[in-house]
PDB file of C-alpha atoms in Angstrom:
ATOM      1  CA  UNK A   1     101.408 147.196  79.381  1.00 74.00           C
ATOM      2  CA  UNK A   2     104.710 146.617  77.626  1.00 84.00           C
ATOM      3  CA  UNK A   3     105.194 143.951  74.924  1.00 83.00           C
ATOM      4  CA  UNK A   4     107.271 141.894  77.372  1.00 88.00           C
ATOM      5  CA  UNK A   5     104.484 141.871  79.924  1.00 92.00           C
ATOM      6  CA  UNK A   6     101.914 140.795  77.336  1.00 90.00           C
ATOM      7  CA  UNK A   7     104.244 137.973  76.258  1.00 91.00           C
ATOM      8  CA  UNK A   8     104.777 136.918  79.868  1.00 94.00           C
ATOM      9  CA  UNK A   9     101.008 136.834  80.440  1.00 94.00           C
ATOM     10  CA  UNK A  10     100.499 134.734  77.300  1.00 94.00           C
ATOM     11  CA  UNK A  11     103.174 132.232  78.371  1.00 95.00           C
ATOM     12  CA  UNK A  12     101.760 132.039  81.905  1.00 96.00           C
ATOM     13  CA  UNK A  13      98.246 131.425  80.579  1.00 96.00           C
ATOM     14  CA  UNK A  14      99.608 128.802  78.163  1.00 95.00           C
ATOM     15  CA  UNK A  15     101.386 127.033  81.017  1.00 95.00           C
ATOM     16  CA  UNK A  16      98.272 127.047  83.181  1.00 95.00           C
ATOM     17  CA  UNK A  17      96.165 125.807  80.272  1.00 94.00           C
ATOM     18  CA  UNK A  18      98.678 123.021  79.611  1.00 95.00           C
ATOM     19  CA  UNK A  19      98.510 121.866  83.228  1.00 95.00           C
ATOM     20  CA  UNK A  20      94.711 121.950  83.259  1.00 94.00           C
ATOM     21  CA  UNK A  21      94.621 120.060  79.944  1.00 95.00           C
ATOM     22  CA  UNK A  22      96.888 117.367  81.394  1.00 95.00           C
ATOM     23  CA  UNK A  23      94.588 117.038  84.394  1.00 94.00           C
ATOM     24  CA  UNK A  24      91.469 116.910  82.218  1.00 93.00           C
ATOM     25  CA  UNK A  25      92.941 114.216  79.957  1.00 93.00           C
ATOM     26  CA  UNK A  26      94.163 112.238  82.974  1.00 93.00           C
ATOM     27  CA  UNK A  27      90.745 112.380  84.666  1.00 92.00           C
ATOM     28  CA  UNK A  28      89.071 111.229  81.465  1.00 89.00           C
ATOM     29  CA  UNK A  29      91.450 108.269  80.979  1.00 88.00           C
ATOM     30  CA  UNK A  30      91.924 107.281  84.632  1.00 86.00           C
ATOM     31  CA  UNK A  31      91.239 103.713  85.758  1.00 82.00           C
ATOM     32  CA  UNK A  32      89.194 103.782  88.948  1.00 79.00           C
ATOM     33  CA  UNK A  33      90.638 100.566  90.345  1.00 78.00           C
ATOM     34  CA  UNK A  34      94.236 101.558  89.648  1.00 83.00           C
ATOM     35  CA  UNK A  35      93.714 105.029  91.143  1.00 85.00           C
ATOM     36  CA  UNK A  36      92.206 103.654  94.354  1.00 82.00           C
ATOM     37  CA  UNK A  37      94.952 101.052  94.619  1.00 84.00           C
ATOM     38  CA  UNK A  38      97.610 103.744  94.174  1.00 86.00           C
ATOM     39  CA  UNK A  39      95.977 105.892  96.827  1.00 85.00           C
ATOM     40  CA  UNK A  40      95.911 102.993  99.299  1.00 85.00           C
ATOM     41  CA  UNK A  41      99.586 102.137  98.775  1.00 87.00           C
ATOM     42  CA  UNK A  42     100.693 105.742  99.398  1.00 85.00           C
ATOM     43  CA  UNK A  43      99.222 105.659 102.929  1.00 83.00           C
ATOM     44  CA  UNK A  44      97.771 109.188 102.749  1.00 88.00           C
ATOM     45  CA  UNK A  45      94.167 109.104 104.058  1.00 88.00           C
ATOM     46  CA  UNK A  46      93.328 112.619 102.875  1.00 90.00           C
ATOM     47  CA  UNK A  47      94.535 112.035  99.316  1.00 89.00           C
ATOM     48  CA  UNK A  48      92.859 108.619  99.325  1.00 90.00           C
ATOM     49  CA  UNK A  49      89.547 110.270 100.190  1.00 90.00           C
ATOM     50  CA  UNK A  50      90.059 112.860  97.444  1.00 90.00           C
ATOM     51  CA  UNK A  51      90.819 110.118  94.910  1.00 89.00           C
ATOM     52  CA  UNK A  52      87.691 108.180  95.893  1.00 88.00           C
ATOM     53  CA  UNK A  53      85.597 111.317  95.379  1.00 90.00           C
ATOM     54  CA  UNK A  54      87.173 111.916  91.967  1.00 89.00           C
ATOM     55  CA  UNK A  55      86.625 108.302  90.916  1.00 86.00           C
ATOM     56  CA  UNK A  56      82.993 108.493  92.018  1.00 83.00           C
ATOM     57  CA  UNK A  57      82.285 111.495  89.739  1.00 86.00           C
ATOM     58  CA  UNK A  58      84.743 111.451  86.851  1.00 87.00           C
ATOM     59  CA  UNK A  59      82.566 113.513  84.506  1.00 86.00           C
ATOM     60  CA  UNK A  60      81.906 116.195  87.123  1.00 89.00           C
ATOM     61  CA  UNK A  61      85.602 116.634  87.925  1.00 91.00           C
ATOM     62  CA  UNK A  62      86.510 116.616  84.231  1.00 91.00           C
ATOM     63  CA  UNK A  63      84.035 119.425  83.546  1.00 91.00           C
ATOM     64  CA  UNK A  64      85.275 121.373  86.571  1.00 91.00           C
ATOM     65  CA  UNK A  65      88.858 121.331  85.257  1.00 92.00           C
ATOM     66  CA  UNK A  66      87.876 121.897  81.622  1.00 90.00           C
ATOM     67  CA  UNK A  67      86.175 125.261  82.221  1.00 90.00           C
ATOM     68  CA  UNK A  68      89.230 127.129  83.605  1.00 92.00           C
ATOM     69  CA  UNK A  69      91.303 125.443  80.903  1.00 94.00           C
ATOM     70  CA  UNK A  70      89.142 127.148  78.269  1.00 94.00           C
ATOM     71  CA  UNK A  71      89.582 130.489  80.018  1.00 94.00           C
ATOM     72  CA  UNK A  72      93.373 130.028  80.100  1.00 95.00           C
ATOM     73  CA  UNK A  73      93.493 129.152  76.392  1.00 95.00           C
ATOM     74  CA  UNK A  74      91.380 132.173  75.443  1.00 95.00           C
ATOM     75  CA  UNK A  75      93.645 134.383  77.535  1.00 96.00           C
ATOM     76  CA  UNK A  76      96.647 132.996  75.661  1.00 96.00           C
ATOM     77  CA  UNK A  77      95.105 133.903  72.303  1.00 95.00           C
ATOM     78  CA  UNK A  78      94.083 137.417  73.358  1.00 95.00           C
ATOM     79  CA  UNK A  79      97.479 138.193  74.872  1.00 94.00           C
ATOM     80  CA  UNK A  80      99.265 136.827  71.803  1.00 94.00           C
ATOM     81  CA  UNK A  81      97.242 139.112  69.508  1.00 93.00           C
ATOM     82  CA  UNK A  82      97.894 142.176  71.676  1.00 93.00           C
ATOM     83  CA  UNK A  83     101.586 141.272  71.923  1.00 91.00           C
ATOM     84  CA  UNK A  84     101.830 141.070  68.139  1.00 90.00           C
ATOM     85  CA  UNK A  85     100.127 144.461  67.879  1.00 90.00           C
ATOM     86  CA  UNK A  86     102.451 146.054  70.452  1.00 88.00           C
ATOM     87  CA  UNK A  87     105.506 144.793  68.573  1.00 86.00           C
ATOM     88  CA  UNK A  88     104.321 146.534  65.418  1.00 81.00           C
ATOM     89  CA  UNK A  89     103.466 149.686  67.328  1.00 82.00           C
ATOM     90  CA  UNK A  90      99.892 149.887  66.055  1.00 80.00           C
ATOM     91  CA  UNK A  91      97.399 151.747  68.291  1.00 80.00           C
ATOM     92  CA  UNK A  92      94.964 148.824  68.124  1.00 83.00           C
ATOM     93  CA  UNK A  93      95.242 145.224  66.819  1.00 85.00           C
ATOM     94  CA  UNK A  94      94.363 144.863  63.135  1.00 87.00           C
ATOM     95  CA  UNK A  95      93.767 141.778  61.012  1.00 87.00           C
ATOM     96  CA  UNK A  96      97.490 141.118  60.588  1.00 90.00           C
ATOM     97  CA  UNK A  97      97.988 141.115  64.347  1.00 89.00           C
ATOM     98  CA  UNK A  98      94.981 138.824  64.750  1.00 92.00           C
ATOM     99  CA  UNK A  99      96.279 136.341  62.150  1.00 92.00           C
ATOM    100  CA  UNK A 100      99.774 136.302  63.629  1.00 91.00           C
ATOM    101  CA  UNK A 101      98.570 136.016  67.232  1.00 92.00           C
ATOM    102  CA  UNK A 102      95.929 133.363  66.539  1.00 94.00           C
ATOM    103  CA  UNK A 103      98.260 131.290  64.360  1.00 94.00           C
ATOM    104  CA  UNK A 104     101.098 131.313  66.863  1.00 93.00           C
ATOM    105  CA  UNK A 105      98.899 130.644  69.894  1.00 94.00           C
ATOM    106  CA  UNK A 106      96.960 127.905  68.084  1.00 94.00           C
ATOM    107  CA  UNK A 107     100.131 125.928  67.357  1.00 95.00           C
ATOM    108  CA  UNK A 108     101.315 126.419  70.927  1.00 94.00           C
ATOM    109  CA  UNK A 109      97.955 125.367  72.407  1.00 95.00           C
ATOM    110  CA  UNK A 110      97.855 122.320  70.107  1.00 95.00           C
ATOM    111  CA  UNK A 111     101.273 121.162  71.294  1.00 95.00           C
ATOM    112  CA  UNK A 112     101.075 122.114  74.991  1.00 94.00           C
ATOM    113  CA  UNK A 113      97.328 121.731  75.425  1.00 92.00           C
ATOM    114  CA  UNK A 114      96.661 118.550  73.435  1.00 92.00           C
ATOM    115  CA  UNK A 115      99.688 116.541  72.338  1.00 94.00           C
ATOM    116  CA  UNK A 116     101.728 116.664  75.547  1.00 94.00           C
ATOM    117  CA  UNK A 117      98.749 116.354  77.953  1.00 93.00           C
ATOM    118  CA  UNK A 118      97.429 113.430  75.907  1.00 92.00           C
ATOM    119  CA  UNK A 119     100.766 111.633  76.229  1.00 94.00           C
ATOM    120  CA  UNK A 120     100.831 112.298  79.974  1.00 92.00           C
ATOM    121  CA  UNK A 121      97.323 110.879  80.357  1.00 91.00           C
ATOM    122  CA  UNK A 122      98.123 107.741  78.361  1.00 90.00           C
ATOM    123  CA  UNK A 123     101.212 106.887  80.382  1.00 90.00           C
ATOM    124  CA  UNK A 124     100.606 108.377  83.839  1.00 90.00           C
ATOM    125  CA  UNK A 125      96.900 109.143  84.270  1.00 90.00           C
ATOM    126  CA  UNK A 126      96.546 107.681  87.760  1.00 91.00           C
ATOM    127  CA  UNK A 127      99.778 109.201  89.086  1.00 92.00           C
ATOM    128  CA  UNK A 128      98.816 112.611  87.679  1.00 93.00           C
ATOM    129  CA  UNK A 129      95.345 112.544  89.216  1.00 92.00           C
ATOM    130  CA  UNK A 130      96.779 111.398  92.548  1.00 93.00           C
ATOM    131  CA  UNK A 131      99.471 114.099  92.599  1.00 92.00           C
ATOM    132  CA  UNK A 132      96.960 116.879  91.802  1.00 94.00           C
ATOM    133  CA  UNK A 133      93.944 115.400  93.614  1.00 92.00           C
ATOM    134  CA  UNK A 134      93.760 118.436  95.914  1.00 92.00           C
ATOM    135  CA  UNK A 135      93.526 121.089  93.158  1.00 93.00           C
ATOM    136  CA  UNK A 136      91.117 118.861  91.222  1.00 93.00           C
ATOM    137  CA  UNK A 137      88.802 118.634  94.228  1.00 93.00           C
ATOM    138  CA  UNK A 138      89.113 122.397  94.776  1.00 93.00           C
ATOM    139  CA  UNK A 139      88.140 123.078  91.156  1.00 92.00           C
ATOM    140  CA  UNK A 140      85.158 120.767  91.577  1.00 92.00           C
ATOM    141  CA  UNK A 141      83.970 122.711  94.627  1.00 90.00           C
ATOM    142  CA  UNK A 142      84.497 126.124  93.013  1.00 90.00           C
ATOM    143  CA  UNK A 143      82.732 125.089  89.802  1.00 88.00           C
ATOM    144  CA  UNK A 144      79.835 123.434  91.629  1.00 86.00           C
ATOM    145  CA  UNK A 145      77.340 126.174  90.562  1.00 84.00           C
ATOM    146  CA  UNK A 146      77.948 125.143  86.937  1.00 83.00           C
ATOM    147  CA  UNK A 147      77.550 121.414  87.686  1.00 79.00           C
ATOM    148  CA  UNK A 148      73.754 121.514  87.646  1.00 79.00           C
ATOM    149  CA  UNK A 149      73.780 123.028  84.171  1.00 82.00           C
ATOM    150  CA  UNK A 150      76.217 120.402  82.903  1.00 80.00           C
ATOM    151  CA  UNK A 151      74.106 117.571  84.319  1.00 79.00           C
ATOM    152  CA  UNK A 152      70.944 119.081  82.813  1.00 84.00           C
ATOM    153  CA  UNK A 153      72.597 119.230  79.379  1.00 84.00           C
ATOM    154  CA  UNK A 154      73.806 115.634  79.741  1.00 80.00           C
ATOM    155  CA  UNK A 155      70.341 114.415  80.704  1.00 78.00           C
ATOM    156  CA  UNK A 156      68.759 116.375  77.862  1.00 85.00           C
ATOM    157  CA  UNK A 157      71.108 114.835  75.300  1.00 85.00           C
ATOM    158  CA  UNK A 158      70.515 111.354  76.730  1.00 78.00           C
ATOM    159  CA  UNK A 159      66.760 111.726  76.356  1.00 82.00           C
ATOM    160  CA  UNK A 160      67.105 113.281  72.923  1.00 85.00           C
ATOM    161  CA  UNK A 161      69.083 110.348  71.530  1.00 85.00           C
ATOM    162  CA  UNK A 162      67.119 107.768  73.509  1.00 79.00           C
ATOM    163  CA  UNK A 163      70.102 106.545  75.516  1.00 71.00           C
ATOM    164  CA  UNK A 164      69.577 104.284  78.549  1.00 70.00           C
ATOM    165  CA  UNK A 165      69.968 105.590  82.084  1.00 66.00           C
ATOM    166  CA  UNK A 166      73.048 103.901  83.550  1.00 64.00           C
ATOM    167  CA  UNK A 167      73.847 103.544  87.220  1.00 59.00           C
ATOM    168  CA  UNK A 168      77.332 103.757  88.723  1.00 56.00           C
ATOM    169  CA  UNK A 169      77.505  99.955  88.953  1.00 59.00           C
ATOM    170  CA  UNK A 170      76.615  99.616  85.275  1.00 61.00           C
ATOM    171  CA  UNK A 171      79.272 102.164  84.363  1.00 62.00           C
ATOM    172  CA  UNK A 172      81.881 100.206  86.326  1.00 61.00           C
ATOM    173  CA  UNK A 173      80.783  97.008  84.595  1.00 61.00           C
ATOM    174  CA  UNK A 174      81.120  98.645  81.181  1.00 63.00           C
ATOM    175  CA  UNK A 175      84.580  99.945  82.122  1.00 64.00           C
ATOM    176  CA  UNK A 176      85.669  96.462  83.242  1.00 62.00           C
ATOM    177  CA  UNK A 177      84.426  94.840  80.048  1.00 61.00           C
ATOM    178  CA  UNK A 178      86.152  97.538  77.990  1.00 64.00           C
ATOM    179  CA  UNK A 179      89.438  96.842  79.770  1.00 60.00           C
ATOM    180  CA  UNK A 180      89.003  93.122  79.114  1.00 59.00           C
ATOM    181  CA  UNK A 181      88.447  93.749  75.420  1.00 62.00           C
ATOM    182  CA  UNK A 182      91.563  95.926  75.215  1.00 58.00           C
ATOM    183  CA  UNK A 183      93.635  93.406  77.189  1.00 58.00           C
ATOM    184  CA  UNK A 184      92.789  90.589  74.789  1.00 57.00           C
ATOM    185  CA  UNK A 185      95.519  91.893  72.513  1.00 55.00           C
ATOM    186  CA  UNK A 186      98.018  91.670  75.386  1.00 56.00           C
ATOM    187  CA  UNK A 187      97.703  87.971  76.115  1.00 59.00           C
ATOM    188  CA  UNK A 188      94.294  87.279  77.690  1.00 60.00           C
ATOM    189  CA  UNK A 189      92.845  84.279  75.863  1.00 64.00           C
ATOM    190  CA  UNK A 190      89.203  83.679  74.974  1.00 67.00           C
ATOM    191  CA  UNK A 191      88.530  81.458  78.008  1.00 68.00           C
ATOM    192  CA  UNK A 192      89.871  83.997  80.507  1.00 65.00           C
ATOM    193  CA  UNK A 193      87.994  86.814  78.803  1.00 63.00           C
ATOM    194  CA  UNK A 194      84.787  84.792  78.995  1.00 66.00           C
ATOM    195  CA  UNK A 195      85.282  84.099  82.701  1.00 67.00           C
ATOM    196  CA  UNK A 196      85.859  87.782  83.535  1.00 63.00           C
ATOM    197  CA  UNK A 197      82.860  88.831  81.424  1.00 63.00           C
ATOM    198  CA  UNK A 198      80.672  86.268  83.211  1.00 65.00           C
ATOM    199  CA  UNK A 199      81.755  87.602  86.603  1.00 63.00           C
ATOM    200  CA  UNK A 200      81.013  91.182  85.527  1.00 59.00           C
ATOM    201  CA  UNK A 201      77.525  90.221  84.333  1.00 61.00           C
ATOM    202  CA  UNK A 202      76.773  88.061  87.379  1.00 62.00           C
ATOM    203  CA  UNK A 203      75.012  91.006  89.065  1.00 60.00           C
ATOM    204  CA  UNK A 204      72.331  90.825  86.356  1.00 60.00           C
ATOM    205  CA  UNK A 205      71.298  87.345  87.460  1.00 63.00           C
ATOM    206  CA  UNK A 206      68.404  86.753  89.847  1.00 67.00           C
ATOM    207  CA  UNK A 207      68.131  84.044  92.482  1.00 64.00           C
ATOM    208  CA  UNK A 208      65.418  82.378  90.449  1.00 63.00           C
ATOM    209  CA  UNK A 209      67.733  82.078  87.442  1.00 64.00           C
ATOM    210  CA  UNK A 210      70.501  80.438  89.461  1.00 66.00           C
ATOM    211  CA  UNK A 211      68.751  78.135  91.936  1.00 71.00           C
ATOM    212  CA  UNK A 212      67.112  74.869  90.926  1.00 72.00           C
ATOM    213  CA  UNK A 213      63.458  74.516  91.974  1.00 73.00           C
ATOM    214  CA  UNK A 214      62.879  71.947  94.698  1.00 69.00           C
ATOM    215  CA  UNK A 215      60.536  69.943  92.478  1.00 71.00           C
ATOM    216  CA  UNK A 216      63.309  69.526  89.880  1.00 71.00           C
ATOM    217  CA  UNK A 217      66.054  68.403  92.268  1.00 73.00           C
ATOM    218  CA  UNK A 218      67.616  64.976  91.859  1.00 75.00           C
ATOM    219  CA  UNK A 219      67.507  63.863  95.504  1.00 77.00           C
ATOM    220  CA  UNK A 220      67.573  60.477  97.249  1.00 74.00           C
ATOM    221  CA  UNK A 221      66.205  59.331 100.600  1.00 78.00           C
ATOM    222  CA  UNK A 222      68.645  58.202 103.257  1.00 79.00           C
ATOM    223  CA  UNK A 223      69.063  54.405 102.805  1.00 74.00           C
ATOM    224  CA  UNK A 224      71.686  51.745 103.436  1.00 70.00           C
ATOM    225  CA  UNK A 225      71.226  50.077 100.033  1.00 76.00           C
ATOM    226  CA  UNK A 226      74.579  50.623  98.304  1.00 76.00           C
ATOM    227  CA  UNK A 227      73.446  49.062  95.025  1.00 79.00           C
ATOM    228  CA  UNK A 228      70.526  51.483  94.842  1.00 76.00           C
ATOM    229  CA  UNK A 229      72.832  54.438  95.430  1.00 76.00           C
ATOM    230  CA  UNK A 230      75.212  53.285  92.683  1.00 78.00           C
ATOM    231  CA  UNK A 231      72.277  52.821  90.311  1.00 78.00           C
ATOM    232  CA  UNK A 232      71.029  56.363  91.051  1.00 75.00           C
ATOM    233  CA  UNK A 233      74.466  57.886  90.451  1.00 75.00           C
ATOM    234  CA  UNK A 234      74.699  56.135  87.081  1.00 78.00           C
ATOM    235  CA  UNK A 235      71.256  57.383  86.108  1.00 77.00           C
ATOM    236  CA  UNK A 236      71.616  61.016  87.140  1.00 72.00           C
ATOM    237  CA  UNK A 237      75.344  61.411  86.268  1.00 70.00           C
ATOM    238  CA  UNK A 238      75.672  64.116  88.951  1.00 70.00           C
ATOM    239  CA  UNK A 239      78.801  64.498  91.076  1.00 71.00           C
ATOM    240  CA  UNK A 240      76.709  65.542  94.101  1.00 76.00           C
ATOM    241  CA  UNK A 241      73.220  64.353  95.087  1.00 77.00           C
ATOM    242  CA  UNK A 242      71.211  65.797  98.012  1.00 81.00           C
ATOM    243  CA  UNK A 243      70.148  63.200 100.575  1.00 81.00           C
ATOM    244  CA  UNK A 244      67.106  63.709 102.772  1.00 79.00           C
ATOM    245  CA  UNK A 245      65.448  61.917 105.637  1.00 80.00           C
ATOM    246  CA  UNK A 246      61.730  62.041 106.294  1.00 74.00           C
ATOM    247  CA  UNK A 247      60.529  65.494 105.114  1.00 65.00           C
TER     248      UNK A 247
END
């Protein structure tokens, strides 16, 4: 291959790695509610279904995109080293070619594979995931054989560090509370934050914790004695009192 072809291959791999990095960062930072809302407003049932699948397994789709990104970045480095060697006319890359190729590709990968994709994810994560929902789902299907290994590693680390097993509902609750904490700096006061947190934790309550036992109810039999009713209201200080007749 000529030096120009090696350079072209390095640039192509860098471009592909940059795109995959942007998708990986966007998947990691995406808000599930915002993504689903965006998908509903665009009136595209197929993309809406893809977005729901991505939101239901964020980690799996992130890992599926991250693996080909690594391959693209490694290809960029290898091609850059060979390109540097071909420019010097050496029969095989030496340490100078390796230093030049690795240094140049590392700076390029840092800029196009980290800085720019990170900015895209911070400002347009949901729009990016929606626009590329098809390729993201395709990568997830292709990389499915590696998914079992990734889940096994995740479970092994969780057990090793003694982390709790969280369900999807608990993950959504944690995400909501995290958003509330971040939004406090943008104008949500303490009362509003407390109300949203209480709603998020409502699912942890049982019926027994909420309902008042029948034996502890402040109730009053059905009577026509107005003075007795007024006296009861003053004693209990409740705004509503159950009234019963017979049993």
